[in-house]
Coordinates of N, CA and C in Angstrom, one line a residue:
M26 N -19.3 11.5 -3.8 CA -20.0 11.0 -4.9 C -18.9 10.4 -5.8
L27 N -19.3 9.2 -6.4 CA -18.4 8.5 -7.4 C -18.9 8.9 -8.8
R28 N -18.0 9.4 -9.7 CA -18.2 9.6 -11.1 C -17.8 8.3 -11.8
I29 N -18.7 7.8 -12.5 CA -18.5 6.5 -13.3 C -18.8 6.7 -14.7
A30 N -17.9 6.4 -15.6 CA -18.1 6.5 -17.0 C -18.4 5.1 -17.5
V31 N -19.4 5.1 -18.5 CA -19.7 3.9 -19.3 C -19.5 4.2 -20.7
C32 N -18.7 3.4 -21.4 CA -18.4 3.7 -22.8 C -18.5 2.4 -23.6
D33 N -19.4 2.5 -24.6 CA -19.5 1.5 -25.6 C -20.3 2.1 -26.8
D34 N -19.9 1.6 -28.0 CA -20.5 2.2 -29.2 C -21.8 1.5 -29.6
I35 N -22.3 0.6 -28.7 CA -23.6 0.0 -28.9 C -24.5 0.4 -27.7
P36 N -25.5 1.3 -28.1 CA -26.3 1.9 -27.0 C -26.9 1.0 -26.0
V37 N -27.4 -0.1 -26.5 CA -28.1 -1.1 -25.6 C -27.2 -1.5 -24.5
F38 N -25.9 -1.8 -24.7 CA -25.0 -2.2 -23.7 C -24.7 -1.0 -22.7
V39 N -24.7 0.2 -23.2 CA -24.5 1.4 -22.3 C -25.6 1.4 -21.3
E40 N -26.8 1.4 -21.9 CA -28.0 1.4 -21.0 C -28.1 0.3 -20.0
E41 N -27.7 -0.9 -20.4 CA -27.7 -2.1 -19.5 C -26.7 -1.9 -18.4
L42 N -25.5 -1.5 -18.7 CA -24.5 -1.3 -17.7 C -24.9 -0.2 -16.8
A43 N -25.4 0.9 -17.3 CA -25.9 2.1 -16.5 C -27.0 1.6 -15.5
K44 N -27.9 0.7 -16.0 CA -29.0 0.3 -15.1 C -28.4 -0.5 -14.0
Y45 N -27.5 -1.4 -14.2 CA -27.0 -2.2 -13.1 C -26.1 -1.4 -12.1
I46 N -25.4 -0.4 -12.6 CA -24.7 0.5 -11.7 C -25.6 1.3 -10.9
E47 N -26.8 1.7 -11.4 CA -27.7 2.5 -10.6 C -28.4 1.6 -9.6
M48 N -28.6 0.3 -9.9 CA -29.2 -0.7 -9.0 C -28.2 -0.9 -7.8
W49 N -26.9 -1.0 -8.2 CA -25.9 -1.3 -7.2 C -25.8 -0.1 -6.3
A50 N -25.8 1.2 -6.8 CA -25.7 2.4 -6.0 C -26.9 2.5 -5.0
K51 N -28.0 2.1 -5.5 CA -29.3 2.2 -4.6 C -29.1 1.2 -3.5
V52 N -28.7 -0.1 -3.8 CA -28.6 -1.1 -2.7 C -27.5 -0.7 -1.7
R53 N -26.4 -0.3 -2.2 CA -25.2 0.2 -1.3 C -25.4 1.5 -0.7
Q54 N -26.4 2.2 -1.1 CA -26.7 3.6 -0.6 C -25.5 4.5 -0.8
I55 N -25.0 4.5 -2.0 CA -23.9 5.3 -2.5 C -24.3 6.2 -3.5
D56 N -23.8 7.5 -3.5 CA -24.2 8.5 -4.4 C -23.2 8.4 -5.7
V57 N -23.9 8.1 -6.8 CA -23.0 8.0 -8.0 C -23.6 9.0 -9.1
R58 N -22.6 9.3 -10.0 CA -23.0 10.0 -11.2 C -22.5 9.4 -12.4
I59 N -23.5 8.8 -13.2 CA -23.1 8.0 -14.3 C -23.1 8.8 -15.6
Q60 N -22.0 8.8 -16.3 CA -21.9 9.5 -17.6 C -21.7 8.5 -18.7
K61 N -22.5 8.6 -19.9 CA -22.5 7.7 -20.9 C -21.7 8.2 -22.1
F62 N -20.9 7.3 -22.7 CA -20.1 7.7 -23.9 C -20.2 6.6 -24.9
S63 N -19.9 7.0 -26.2 CA -19.9 6.1 -27.3 C -18.5 5.9 -27.9
S64 N -17.5 6.7 -27.4 CA -16.2 6.7 -28.0 C -15.1 6.9 -26.9
G65 N -14.0 6.4 -27.1 CA -12.8 6.7 -26.2 C -12.5 8.1 -26.2
E66 N -12.5 8.8 -27.4 CA -12.2 10.2 -27.5 C -13.1 11.0 -26.6
D67 N -14.4 10.7 -26.6 CA -15.3 11.5 -25.7 C -15.0 11.4 -24.2
V68 N -14.6 10.1 -23.8 CA -14.2 9.9 -22.4 C -13.0 10.8 -22.1
L69 N -12.0 10.8 -23.0 CA -10.7 11.5 -22.8 C -11.1 13.0 -22.7
F70 N -11.9 13.4 -23.6 CA -12.3 14.9 -23.6 C -13.0 15.3 -22.3
E71 N -13.9 14.4 -21.8 CA -14.6 14.7 -20.6 C -13.6 14.7 -19.4
Q72 N -12.7 13.8 -19.4 CA -11.7 13.7 -18.3 C -10.8 15.0 -18.3
E73 N -10.5 15.5 -19.5 CA -9.7 16.7 -19.6 C -10.5 17.9 -19.1
E74 N -11.8 18.0 -19.4 CA -12.6 19.1 -19.2 C -13.1 19.2 -17.7
E75 N -13.5 18.0 -17.2 CA -14.3 17.9 -16.0 C -13.6 17.2 -14.9
G76 N -12.4 16.6 -15.2 CA -11.7 15.9 -14.1 C -11.8 14.4 -14.2
D77 N -11.2 13.7 -13.3 CA -11.0 12.2 -13.3 C -12.4 11.6 -12.9
F78 N -12.5 10.4 -13.4 CA -13.6 9.5 -13.0 C -13.0 8.6 -11.9
A79 N -13.8 8.1 -11.1 CA -13.4 7.0 -10.1 C -13.3 5.7 -10.8
A80 N -14.2 5.5 -11.7 CA -14.1 4.2 -12.5 C -14.6 4.4 -13.9
I81 N -14.1 3.6 -14.8 CA -14.5 3.6 -16.2 C -14.9 2.1 -16.7
F82 N -16.1 1.9 -17.1 CA -16.4 0.7 -17.8 C -16.3 0.9 -19.3
M83 N -15.3 0.2 -20.0 CA -15.0 0.5 -21.4 C -15.1 -0.7 -22.3
D84 N -15.8 -0.6 -23.4 CA -15.7 -1.7 -24.4 C -14.3 -1.6 -24.9
I85 N -13.8 -2.7 -25.4 CA -12.4 -2.7 -26.0 C -12.5 -2.4 -27.5
E86 N -13.5 -2.9 -28.2 CA -13.7 -2.6 -29.6 C -14.5 -1.3 -29.8
L87 N -13.8 -0.2 -30.1 CA -14.6 1.0 -30.3 C -14.1 1.6 -31.6
S88 N -15.0 2.4 -32.3 CA -14.5 3.2 -33.4 C -13.5 4.3 -33.0
G89 N -12.6 4.6 -33.9 CA -11.6 5.6 -33.4 C -10.6 4.8 -32.6
I90 N -10.1 5.5 -31.5 CA -9.1 4.8 -30.6 C -9.9 3.6 -29.9
N91 N -9.3 2.5 -29.6 CA -9.9 1.4 -29.0 C -9.9 1.6 -27.5
G92 N -10.5 0.7 -26.8 CA -10.6 0.9 -25.3 C -9.2 0.7 -24.6
M93 N -8.4 -0.1 -25.2 CA -7.0 -0.3 -24.6 C -6.2 1.0 -24.7
E94 N -6.3 1.6 -25.8 CA -5.5 2.9 -26.0 C -6.1 4.0 -25.1
A95 N -7.3 4.0 -25.1 CA -8.0 5.1 -24.3 C -7.7 4.9 -22.8
A96 N -7.6 3.6 -22.4 CA -7.3 3.4 -20.9 C -5.9 3.7 -20.7
V97 N -4.9 3.5 -21.6 CA -3.6 3.9 -21.3 C -3.5 5.4 -21.1
R98 N -4.2 6.2 -22.0 CA -4.2 7.6 -21.9 C -4.8 8.1 -20.6
I99 N -5.8 7.4 -20.2 CA -6.6 7.8 -19.0 C -5.6 7.6 -17.9
R100 N -4.8 6.5 -17.8 CA -4.0 6.2 -16.7 C -2.8 7.1 -16.7
E101 N -2.4 7.6 -17.8 CA -1.3 8.7 -17.8 C -1.7 9.9 -17.1
K102 N -3.0 10.2 -17.1 CA -3.5 11.4 -16.4 C -3.6 11.1 -14.9
N103 N -4.2 9.9 -14.6 CA -4.4 9.5 -13.3 C -4.4 8.0 -13.1
N104 N -3.3 7.4 -12.5 CA -3.2 6.0 -12.5 C -4.1 5.3 -11.4
L105 N -4.8 6.1 -10.7 CA -5.7 5.6 -9.6 C -7.2 5.3 -10.2
V106 N -7.4 5.7 -11.4 CA -8.8 5.4 -12.0 C -8.9 3.9 -12.2
S107 N -10.0 3.3 -11.7 CA -10.3 2.0 -11.8 C -10.9 1.7 -13.2
V108 N -10.3 0.8 -13.9 CA -10.6 0.5 -15.3 C -11.2 -0.9 -15.3
V109 N -12.4 -0.9 -16.0 CA -13.1 -2.2 -16.2 C -13.4 -2.4 -17.7
F110 N -12.7 -3.4 -18.3 CA -12.9 -3.7 -19.7 C -14.1 -4.6 -19.8
V111 N -15.0 -4.4 -20.9 CA -16.1 -5.1 -21.2 C -16.1 -5.6 -22.6
S112 N -16.2 -6.9 -22.9 CA -16.1 -7.4 -24.2 C -16.7 -8.8 -24.3
Q113 N -17.2 -9.0 -25.5 CA -17.7 -10.4 -25.8 C -16.7 -11.3 -26.4
Y114 N -15.4 -10.8 -26.6 CA -14.4 -11.6 -27.2 C -13.3 -12.0 -26.1
E115 N -13.3 -13.3 -25.9 CA -12.4 -13.8 -24.8 C -10.9 -13.6 -25.1
Q116 N -10.5 -13.4 -26.4 CA -9.1 -13.2 -26.7 C -8.6 -11.9 -26.2
Y117 N -9.5 -10.9 -25.9 CA -9.0 -9.7 -25.4 C -8.6 -9.8 -23.9
F118 N -8.9 -10.9 -23.2 CA -8.5 -10.9 -21.8 C -7.0 -10.7 -21.6
K119 N -6.2 -11.4 -22.5 CA -4.8 -11.3 -22.2 C -4.2 -9.9 -22.5
Q120 N -4.9 -9.2 -23.4 CA -4.5 -7.8 -23.7 C -4.9 -6.9 -22.5
A121 N -6.1 -7.2 -22.0 CA -6.6 -6.4 -20.8 C -5.6 -6.6 -19.7
V122 N -5.1 -7.7 -19.4 CA -4.1 -8.0 -18.3 C -2.9 -7.0 -18.4
Q123 N -2.6 -6.5 -19.6 CA -1.4 -5.7 -19.7 C -1.7 -4.3 -19.1
I124 N -2.9 -3.8 -19.1 CA -3.4 -2.6 -18.5 C -3.6 -2.9 -17.0
Y125 N -2.6 -2.8 -16.2 CA -2.7 -3.3 -14.9 C -2.7 -2.1 -13.9
P126 N -3.4 -2.1 -12.9 CA -4.4 -3.1 -12.6 C -5.8 -2.8 -13.3
S127 N -6.5 -3.8 -13.7 CA -7.8 -3.6 -14.3 C -8.7 -4.9 -14.1
Q128 N -9.9 -4.7 -14.4 CA -10.8 -5.9 -14.4 C -11.4 -6.1 -15.8
Y129 N -11.9 -7.4 -15.9 CA -12.4 -7.7 -17.3 C -13.8 -8.4 -17.1
V130 N -14.8 -7.9 -17.7 CA -16.1 -8.5 -17.7 C -16.5 -8.9 -19.1
E131 N -17.0 -10.2 -19.2 CA -17.5 -10.7 -20.5 C -18.9 -10.4 -20.8
K132 N -19.2 -10.1 -22.0 CA -20.6 -9.9 -22.4 C -21.2 -11.4 -22.8
P133 N -22.4 -11.6 -22.5 CA -23.4 -10.7 -21.9 C -23.0 -10.5 -20.5
I134 N -23.4 -9.3 -20.0 CA -23.1 -8.9 -18.6 C -24.3 -9.3 -17.7
Y135 N -23.9 -9.6 -16.4 CA -25.0 -10.0 -15.5 C -24.9 -9.1 -14.2
R136 N -26.0 -8.9 -13.7 CA -26.0 -7.9 -12.5 C -25.1 -8.4 -11.4
Q137 N -25.1 -9.6 -11.0 CA -24.3 -10.1 -10.0 C -22.7 -9.8 -10.2
K138 N -22.3 -10.0 -11.5 CA -20.9 -9.7 -11.7 C -20.6 -8.2 -11.7
I139 N -21.5 -7.4 -12.2 CA -21.3 -5.9 -12.0 C -21.3 -5.5 -10.6
F140 N -22.1 -6.0 -9.7 CA -22.2 -5.7 -8.3 C -20.8 -6.1 -7.7
E141 N -20.2 -7.3 -8.0 CA -18.9 -7.8 -7.5 C -17.9 -6.9 -7.9
V142 N -17.8 -6.4 -9.2 CA -16.8 -5.5 -9.8 C -16.9 -4.2 -9.1
L143 N -18.1 -3.6 -8.8 CA -18.2 -2.4 -8.2 C -17.8 -2.4 -6.7
D144 N -18.2 -3.6 -6.0 CA -17.7 -3.6 -4.7 C -16.2 -3.6 -4.6
Q145 N -15.5 -4.3 -5.6 CA -14.0 -4.3 -5.6 C -13.5 -2.9 -5.9
I146 N -14.2 -2.1 -6.7 CA -13.8 -0.8 -7.0 C -13.9 0.1 -5.8
M147 N -14.9 -0.1 -5.0 CA -15.1 0.7 -3.7 C -13.9 0.4 -2.8
K148 N -13.5 -0.9 -2.8 CA -12.4 -1.3 -1.9 C -11.2 -0.6 -2.4
E149 N -11.0 -0.6 -3.7 CA -9.7 0.0 -4.3 C -9.7 1.5 -4.0
Q150 N -10.8 2.2 -4.2 CA -10.8 3.7 -4.0 C -10.6 4.0 -2.5
K151 N -11.0 3.1 -1.6 CA -10.8 3.4 -0.2 C -9.3 3.1 0.2
S152 N -8.8 2.0 -0.4 CA -7.5 1.6 0.0 C -6.4 2.5 -0.5
V153 N -6.5 3.1 -1.7 CA -5.4 3.8 -2.3 C -5.2 5.1 -1.4
Y154 N -6.1 5.6 -0.6 CA -5.9 6.8 0.2 C -5.6 6.5 1.7
E155 N -5.4 5.2 1.9 CA -4.9 4.8 3.3 C -3.5 5.5 3.5
T156 N -3.2 5.7 4.7 CA -1.9 6.4 5.1 C -1.0 5.5 5.9
F157 N 0.3 5.9 5.9 CA 1.3 5.2 6.8 C 2.2 6.3 7.4
T158 N 2.5 6.2 8.7 CA 3.2 7.1 9.5 C 4.5 6.6 9.9
F159 N 5.6 7.3 9.9 CA 6.9 6.9 10.4 C 7.7 8.1 10.8
R160 N 8.8 7.9 11.5 CA 9.7 9.0 12.0 C 10.9 9.1 11.0
Y161 N 11.1 10.3 10.5 CA 12.1 10.6 9.5 C 12.7 12.0 9.8
N162 N 14.1 12.0 10.0 CA 14.8 13.2 10.4 C 14.1 14.0 11.5
R163 N 13.8 13.2 12.6 CA 13.3 13.8 13.8 C 11.9 14.3 13.7
A164 N 11.2 14.0 12.6 CA 9.8 14.4 12.4 C 9.0 13.2 12.0
Y165 N 7.7 13.3 12.3 CA 6.8 12.2 11.8 C 6.3 12.6 10.5
I166 N 6.4 11.6 9.6 CA 5.9 11.8 8.2 C 4.8 10.9 7.9
N167 N 3.7 11.5 7.3 CA 2.5 10.8 7.0 C 2.4 10.7 5.4
I168 N 2.5 9.4 4.9 CA 2.5 9.3 3.4 C 1.2 8.5 3.0
T169 N 0.8 8.7 1.7 CA -0.3 8.0 1.2 C 0.1 6.7 0.6
L170 N -0.4 5.6 1.1 CA 0.1 4.3 0.6 C -0.2 4.1 -0.9
G171 N -1.2 4.8 -1.5 CA -1.4 4.6 -2.9 C -0.3 5.3 -3.7
E172 N 0.5 6.1 -3.2 CA 1.6 6.8 -3.9 C 3.0 6.1 -3.6
V173 N 3.0 5.0 -2.9 CA 4.2 4.3 -2.6 C 4.5 3.3 -3.7
L174 N 5.7 3.4 -4.2 CA 6.1 2.4 -5.2 C 6.5 1.1 -4.5
Y175 N 7.4 1.1 -3.5 CA 7.8 0.0 -2.8 C 8.6 0.4 -1.5
F176 N 8.7 -0.5 -0.6 CA 9.6 -0.5 0.6 C 10.7 -1.5 0.3
V177 N 11.9 -1.1 0.7 CA 13.0 -2.1 0.6 C 13.8 -2.1 1.9
S178 N 14.1 -3.3 2.4 CA 14.8 -3.4 3.6 C 16.3 -3.3 3.4
E179 N 17.0 -2.4 4.2 CA 18.4 -2.3 4.1 C 19.0 -2.4 5.5
K180 N 19.4 -3.6 5.8 CA 19.9 -4.0 7.2 C 18.8 -3.6 8.2
R181 N 19.1 -2.7 9.1 CA 18.1 -2.3 10.1 C 17.2 -1.2 9.7
R182 N 17.3 -0.7 8.5 CA 16.5 0.4 8.0 C 15.6 0.0 6.9
V183 N 14.5 0.8 6.7 CA 13.6 0.6 5.6 C 13.7 1.8 4.8
R184 N 13.9 1.7 3.5 CA 13.8 2.9 2.5 C 12.5 2.7 1.8
V185 N 11.7 3.8 1.6 CA 10.5 3.8 1.0 C 10.6 4.8 -0.3
L186 N 10.2 4.4 -1.4 CA 10.3 5.1 -2.6 C 9.0 5.5 -3.1
M187 N 8.7 6.8 -3.3 CA 7.3 7.3 -3.7 C 7.3 7.4 -5.2
E188 N 6.1 7.4 -5.7 CA 5.9 7.5 -7.1 C 6.4 8.8 -7.7
N189 N 6.4 9.9 -6.9 CA 6.9 11.1 -7.5 C 8.4 11.3 -7.3
G190 N 9.1 10.2 -6.9 CA 10.5 10.2 -6.8 C 11.1 10.4 -5.5
E191 N 10.3 10.9 -4.5 CA 10.8 11.2 -3.2 C 11.1 9.9 -2.5
K192 N 12.2 10.0 -1.6 CA 12.7 8.9 -0.9 C 12.8 9.2 0.7
Y193 N 12.5 8.2 1.5 CA 12.6 8.3 2.9 C 13.2 7.1 3.5
V194 N 14.0 7.3 4.6 CA 14.6 6.2 5.3 C 14.2 6.2 6.7
F195 N 13.8 5.1 7.3 CA 13.5 5.0 8.7 C 13.8 3.7 9.3
Y196 N 14.0 3.7 10.7 CA 14.4 2.4 11.3 C 13.2 1.6 11.6
E197 N 13.2 0.5 11.1 CA 12.1 -0.5 11.3 C 12.3 -1.8 10.6
R198 N 11.8 -2.9 11.0 CA 12.0 -4.1 10.3 C 10.9 -4.2 9.2
L199 N 11.3 -4.8 8.1 CA 10.3 -4.9 7.0 C 9.1 -5.7 7.3
N200 N 9.3 -6.8 8.2 CA 8.3 -7.6 8.6 C 7.1 -6.8 9.3
E201 N 7.6 -5.8 10.1 CA 6.7 -5.0 10.8 C 5.9 -4.0 9.9
V202 N 6.6 -3.4 8.9 CA 6.0 -2.6 7.9 C 5.0 -3.4 7.1
E203 N 5.3 -4.6 6.8 CA 4.5 -5.5 6.0 C 3.2 -5.8 6.8
R204 N 3.3 -6.1 8.0 CA 2.2 -6.3 8.9 C 1.3 -5.1 9.0
E205 N 1.8 -4.0 9.2 CA 1.0 -2.8 9.4 C 0.3 -2.4 7.9
V206 N 1.1 -2.4 6.9 CA 0.6 -1.9 5.7 C -0.4 -2.8 5.0
T207 N -0.2 -4.2 5.1 CA -1.1 -5.1 4.5 C -2.4 -5.2 5.3
G208 N -2.3 -4.8 6.5 CA -3.6 -4.8 7.3 C -4.5 -3.7 7.0
A209 N -3.9 -2.7 6.3 CA -4.8 -1.6 5.9 C -5.1 -1.6 4.4
N210 N -4.2 -2.1 3.6 CA -4.2 -1.9 2.2 C -3.9 -3.3 1.6
S211 N -4.9 -3.8 0.7 CA -4.8 -5.1 0.1 C -3.9 -5.1 -1.2
F212 N -3.3 -4.0 -1.5 CA -2.5 -3.9 -2.8 C -1.1 -4.1 -2.6
F213 N -0.7 -4.4 -1.4 CA 0.9 -4.5 -1.1 C 1.1 -6.0 -1.1
C214 N 2.3 -6.3 -1.6 CA 2.7 -7.8 -1.7 C 4.2 -7.9 -1.4
R215 N 4.6 -8.8 -0.6 CA 6.0 -9.1 -0.3 C 6.5 -10.0 -1.4
I216 N 7.4 -9.5 -2.2 CA 7.9 -10.4 -3.3 C 9.3 -10.9 -3.0
H217 N 9.9 -10.5 -2.0 CA 11.3 -10.9 -1.7 C 11.5 -10.5 -0.2
Q218 N 12.5 -11.1 0.4 CA 12.9 -10.8 1.7 C 13.1 -9.3 1.9
S219 N 13.5 -8.7 0.9 CA 13.9 -7.2 1.0 C 12.9 -6.3 0.3
Y220 N 11.9 -6.7 -0.3 CA 11.0 -5.9 -1.1 C 9.6 -6.1 -0.8
L221 N 8.8 -5.0 -0.5 CA 7.4 -5.0 -0.3 C 6.8 -4.0 -1.4
I222 N 6.1 -4.4 -2.3 CA 5.7 -3.6 -3.4 C 4.2 -3.2 -3.4
N223 N 3.9 -2.1 -4.1 CA 2.5 -1.7 -4.3 C 2.1 -2.3 -5.6
G224 N 1.2 -3.2 -5.6 CA 0.8 -3.9 -6.8 C 0.1 -3.0 -7.8
R225 N -0.5 -2.0 -7.4 CA -1.1 -1.1 -8.3 C -0.2 -0.3 -9.2
L226 N 1.2 -0.2 -8.7 CA 2.1 0.5 -9.5 C 3.1 -0.3 -10.1
V227 N 2.7 -1.6 -10.4 CA 3.6 -2.5 -11.1 C 3.3 -2.3 -12.6
K228 N 4.4 -2.1 -13.4 CA 4.3 -1.9 -14.8 C 4.1 -3.3 -15.5
E229 N 5.0 -4.1 -15.1 CA 5.0 -5.5 -15.7 C 5.4 -6.6 -14.7
F230 N 4.6 -7.7 -14.8 CA 4.9 -8.9 -14.0 C 5.6 -9.9 -14.8
H231 N 6.7 -10.5 -14.3 CA 7.4 -11.6 -15.0 C 7.6 -12.7 -13.9
P232 N 7.9 -13.9 -14.4 CA 8.0 -15.0 -13.4 C 9.1 -14.8 -12.4
G233 N 10.2 -14.1 -12.6 CA 11.2 -13.9 -11.6 C 11.5 -12.5 -11.2
Y234 N 10.7 -11.5 -11.7 CA 10.9 -10.1 -11.4 C 9.7 -9.3 -11.8
V235 N 9.6 -8.1 -11.2 CA 8.6 -7.1 -11.6 C 9.3 -5.9 -12.1
I236 N 8.6 -5.1 -12.9 CA 9.1 -3.8 -13.3 C 8.1 -2.8 -12.8
M237 N 8.5 -1.9 -11.9 CA 7.6 -0.9 -11.4 C 7.4 0.2 -12.3
R238 N 6.4 1.1 -12.0 CA 6.0 2.2 -12.8 C 7.2 3.1 -13.2
N239 N 8.2 3.2 -12.3 CA 9.4 4.0 -12.6 C 10.5 3.3 -13.3
N240 N 10.2 2.1 -13.8 CA 11.1 1.2 -14.5 C 12.1 0.5 -13.6
D241 N 12.0 0.6 -12.2 CA 12.9 -0.2 -11.4 C 12.5 -1.6 -11.6
R242 N 13.5 -2.5 -11.7 CA 13.3 -4.0 -11.8 C 13.7 -4.6 -10.4
L243 N 12.7 -5.2 -9.9 CA 12.8 -5.9 -8.6 C 12.7 -7.4 -8.6
P244 N 13.5 -8.1 -7.9 CA 13.5 -9.6 -8.0 C 12.3 -10.2 -7.2
I245 N 11.8 -11.2 -7.7 CA 10.8 -12.1 -7.0 C 11.6 -13.3 -6.5
S246 N 11.6 -13.6 -5.2 CA 12.4 -14.7 -4.7 C 11.7 -16.0 -5.1
R247 N 12.4 -17.1 -5.3 CA 11.8 -18.3 -5.8 C 10.6 -18.9 -5.0
F248 N 10.8 -18.8 -3.7 CA 9.8 -19.4 -2.9 C 8.6 -18.5 -2.7
R249 N 8.6 -17.3 -3.2 CA 7.5 -16.4 -3.2 C 6.7 -16.3 -4.5
R250 N 7.2 -17.1 -5.5 CA 6.6 -16.9 -6.9 C 5.1 -17.3 -6.9
D251 N 4.8 -18.3 -6.3 CA 3.4 -18.8 -6.3 C 2.5 -17.8 -5.6
K252 N 3.0 -17.2 -4.5 CA 2.1 -16.2 -3.8 C 2.0 -14.9 -4.7
V253 N 3.1 -14.5 -5.3 CA 3.0 -13.4 -6.2 C 2.1 -13.6 -7.3
R254 N 2.1 -14.8 -7.9 CA 1.1 -15.2 -9.0 C -0.3 -15.1 -8.5
D255 N -0.6 -15.6 -7.3 CA -2.0 -15.6 -6.8 C -2.3 -14.1 -6.5
F256 N -1.4 -13.4 -6.1 CA -1.6 -12.0 -5.8 C -2.1 -11.2 -7.0
R257 N -1.3 -11.5 -8.0 CA -1.6 -10.8 -9.4 C -3.0 -11.2 -9.8
M258 N -3.4 -12.5 -9.8 CA -4.7 -12.9 -10.3 C -5.7 -12.3 -9.4
S259 N -5.5 -12.2 -8.1 CA -6.6 -11.7 -7.2 C -6.9 -10.2 -7.5
M260 N -6.0 -9.5 -8.1 CA -6.1 -8.1 -8.5 C -7.2 -7.9 -9.6
F261 N -7.5 -8.9 -10.3 CA -8.4 -8.8 -11.4 C -9.8 -9.3 -11.0
G262 N -10.0 -9.7 -9.8 CA -11.3 -10.0 -9.3 C -11.6 -11.4 -9.6

């Protein structure tokens, strides 16, 4: 079952979003539990008391803490929560991009757009739990791709750095790792001959480098910059 939160301080928008989510769930034959909120504080309290949501649709302009601040706090608890910002003000799009990864839906909302967003969320929720297996210290290790920060090529070896700080080294070409990983998970991107990153765990994108969630700064090679830009845009639907 997917737990989905809808947060807006205007009741009519909450009900409209909930209606479209219910329609999507019926068409896709997916069991969902929709919970409705009017403030970011209420969403945070519910997360603390009852656990994480799979996805949160959140207005940006809210009384009390705004949607941006609430999303940051939610991600501090669980960075795999899918966040969808909903607003009638286009100027908020640039701010929404900073909460990465996230999606942005303009008001008025339309059923087709909500269906597209929810389909993308389902893809995300499936992909973050895909696994990757390799041989390390004479044993086979199975890791969750959603918890990988990045792979880095070091001559004939590949080092993988996990979000929790764990590191592994195994013998393989990064080209082969890229082929296997990107075949299962659409959130990985080759930014450099030596680096294959998890786009969901990027803290900041810049023209010539990225800053990962652990503050590691990794270079983007010049001839891959267009590809990385397109990858970044595709993450927002």
